[in-house]
């Protein structure tokens, strides 16, 4: 496959387009417009991964016990690269579906930069070179990095540290002695009125929402899907991303 080719010319997303048949990725413009929020989410995720890469590499050097790191997940990185190529093609069909960024330089094209840096990360995930880390470090001066939402922190136990301690026995409001000295990762889950499935802000007062009992993700129950693609997307989530059950709140 082209995206697996180590040829340096395929670090450029536009050169990748030359060897692809755009007809295979053609989507109706109205459908693309309905997917803009999801396209924005993919681009934001890519930008966040690259922006945090220098910090994550530094942490990994001093902390041997760490949880899941998406920057080392080559399946995830490869999928994001493929999506960026598709987004580039879709942007030619309907520019309104492209992700929106606030840039310090007007002619700075974010998508090709994200694709180029992710490709270099994909080629050497375990030891990214200094040039790549330097390029990632200056991203925040070129484009506004989406800020993290204000959330309530939740403690997620590191599975490497707890693998030998099953089964767990818990008591309400009492921390087990066996877990007090274990390494843990701080993760945050959204408790604001924001649809985490469709990446949409629902406003301050929403009556018809459901919440995942496992991770706390929020999903709007009553949706007016205008396209078949959006209807299929909404109907897909009988369970949360994490596999948890929904609870109407």
mmCIF file with all atom_site columns, N, CA and C in Angstrom, residues 6 26 45 48 65 109 112 117 133 150 170 173 187 198:
data_model
loop_
_atom_site.group_PDB
_atom_site.id
_atom_site.type_symbol
_atom_site.label_atom_id
_atom_site.label_alt_id
_atom_site.label_comp_id
_atom_site.label_asym_id
_atom_site.label_entity_id
_atom_site.label_seq_id
_atom_site.pdbx_PDB_ins_code
_atom_site.Cartn_x
_atom_site.Cartn_y
_atom_site.Cartn_z
_atom_site.occupancy
_atom_site.B_iso_or_equiv
_atom_site.pdbx_formal_charge
_atom_site.auth_seq_id
_atom_site.auth_comp_id
_atom_site.auth_asym_id
_atom_site.auth_atom_id
_atom_site.pdbx_PDB_model_num
ATOM 1  N N  . UNK A 1 6   ? 8.089   3.408  2.222  1.00 0.00 ? 6   UNK A N  1
ATOM 2  C CA . UNK A 1 6   ? 9.057   4.266  2.914  1.00 0.00 ? 6   UNK A CA 1
ATOM 3  C C  . UNK A 1 6   ? 9.657   5.336  2.011  1.00 0.00 ? 6   UNK A C  1
ATOM 4  N N  . UNK A 1 26  ? -14.958 9.413  -3.296 1.00 0.00 ? 26  UNK A N  1
ATOM 5  C CA . UNK A 1 26  ? -15.934 10.461 -3.570 1.00 0.00 ? 26  UNK A CA 1
ATOM 6  C C  . UNK A 1 26  ? -17.159 10.310 -2.674 1.00 0.00 ? 26  UNK A C  1
ATOM 7  N N  . UNK A 1 45  ? -7.137  15.419 17.105 1.00 0.00 ? 45  UNK A N  1
ATOM 8  C CA . UNK A 1 45  ? -6.430  14.305 17.735 1.00 0.00 ? 45  UNK A CA 1
ATOM 9  C C  . UNK A 1 45  ? -5.003  14.208 17.201 1.00 0.00 ? 45  UNK A C  1
ATOM 10 N N  . UNK A 1 48  ? -2.967  17.018 18.647 1.00 0.00 ? 48  UNK A N  1
ATOM 11 C CA . UNK A 1 48  ? -2.689  16.801 20.063 1.00 0.00 ? 48  UNK A CA 1
ATOM 12 C C  . UNK A 1 48  ? -1.585  15.763 20.264 1.00 0.00 ? 48  UNK A C  1
ATOM 13 N N  . UNK A 1 65  ? 7.244   2.547  33.864 1.00 0.00 ? 65  UNK A N  1
ATOM 14 C CA . UNK A 1 65  ? 5.891   2.020  33.983 1.00 0.00 ? 65  UNK A CA 1
ATOM 15 C C  . UNK A 1 65  ? 4.901   3.076  33.511 1.00 0.00 ? 65  UNK A C  1
ATOM 16 N N  . UNK A 1 109 ? -0.502  25.585 6.088  1.00 0.00 ? 109 UNK A N  1
ATOM 17 C CA . UNK A 1 109 ? -1.461  24.522 5.785  1.00 0.00 ? 109 UNK A CA 1
ATOM 18 C C  . UNK A 1 109 ? -1.275  23.401 6.806  1.00 0.00 ? 109 UNK A C  1
ATOM 19 N N  . UNK A 1 112 ? -1.209  19.033 5.629  1.00 0.00 ? 112 UNK A N  1
ATOM 20 C CA . UNK A 1 112 ? 0.039   18.437 5.122  1.00 0.00 ? 112 UNK A CA 1
ATOM 21 C C  . UNK A 1 112 ? 1.120   18.316 6.191  1.00 0.00 ? 112 UNK A C  1
ATOM 22 N N  . UNK A 1 117 ? 4.458   14.857 9.654  1.00 0.00 ? 117 UNK A N  1
ATOM 23 C CA . UNK A 1 117 ? 5.023   14.529 10.960 1.00 0.00 ? 117 UNK A CA 1
ATOM 24 C C  . UNK A 1 117 ? 4.558   13.155 11.452 1.00 0.00 ? 117 UNK A C  1
ATOM 25 N N  . UNK A 1 133 ? 11.043  15.829 16.804 1.00 0.00 ? 133 UNK A N  1
ATOM 26 C CA . UNK A 1 133 ? 10.653  16.392 18.098 1.00 0.00 ? 133 UNK A CA 1
ATOM 27 C C  . UNK A 1 133 ? 10.710  17.917 18.075 1.00 0.00 ? 133 UNK A C  1
ATOM 28 N N  . UNK A 1 150 ? -12.393 21.442 30.734 1.00 0.00 ? 150 UNK A N  1
ATOM 29 C CA . UNK A 1 150 ? -12.338 21.358 32.186 1.00 0.00 ? 150 UNK A CA 1
ATOM 30 C C  . UNK A 1 150 ? -13.182 20.181 32.645 1.00 0.00 ? 150 UNK A C  1
ATOM 31 N N  . UNK A 1 170 ? -13.478 -4.287 46.763 1.00 0.00 ? 170 UNK A N  1
ATOM 32 C CA . UNK A 1 170 ? -13.535 -2.876 47.110 1.00 0.00 ? 170 UNK A CA 1
ATOM 33 C C  . UNK A 1 170 ? -14.603 -2.615 48.161 1.00 0.00 ? 170 UNK A C  1
ATOM 34 N N  . UNK A 1 173 ? -15.624 4.185  49.597 1.00 0.00 ? 173 UNK A N  1
ATOM 35 C CA . UNK A 1 173 ? -14.861 5.266  50.255 1.00 0.00 ? 173 UNK A CA 1
ATOM 36 C C  . UNK A 1 173 ? -13.624 4.773  50.991 1.00 0.00 ? 173 UNK A C  1
ATOM 37 N N  . UNK A 1 187 ? -6.536  10.306 34.293 1.00 0.00 ? 187 UNK A N  1
ATOM 38 C CA . UNK A 1 187 ? -7.260  10.551 33.057 1.00 0.00 ? 187 UNK A CA 1
ATOM 39 C C  . UNK A 1 187 ? -8.482  11.379 33.379 1.00 0.00 ? 187 UNK A C  1
ATOM 40 N N  . UNK A 1 198 ? -20.405 12.434 18.817 1.00 0.00 ? 198 UNK A N  1
ATOM 41 C CA . UNK A 1 198 ? -20.414 13.245 17.595 1.00 0.00 ? 198 UNK A CA 1
ATOM 42 C C  . UNK A 1 198 ? -19.524 14.474 17.679 1.00 0.00 ? 198 UNK A C  1
#
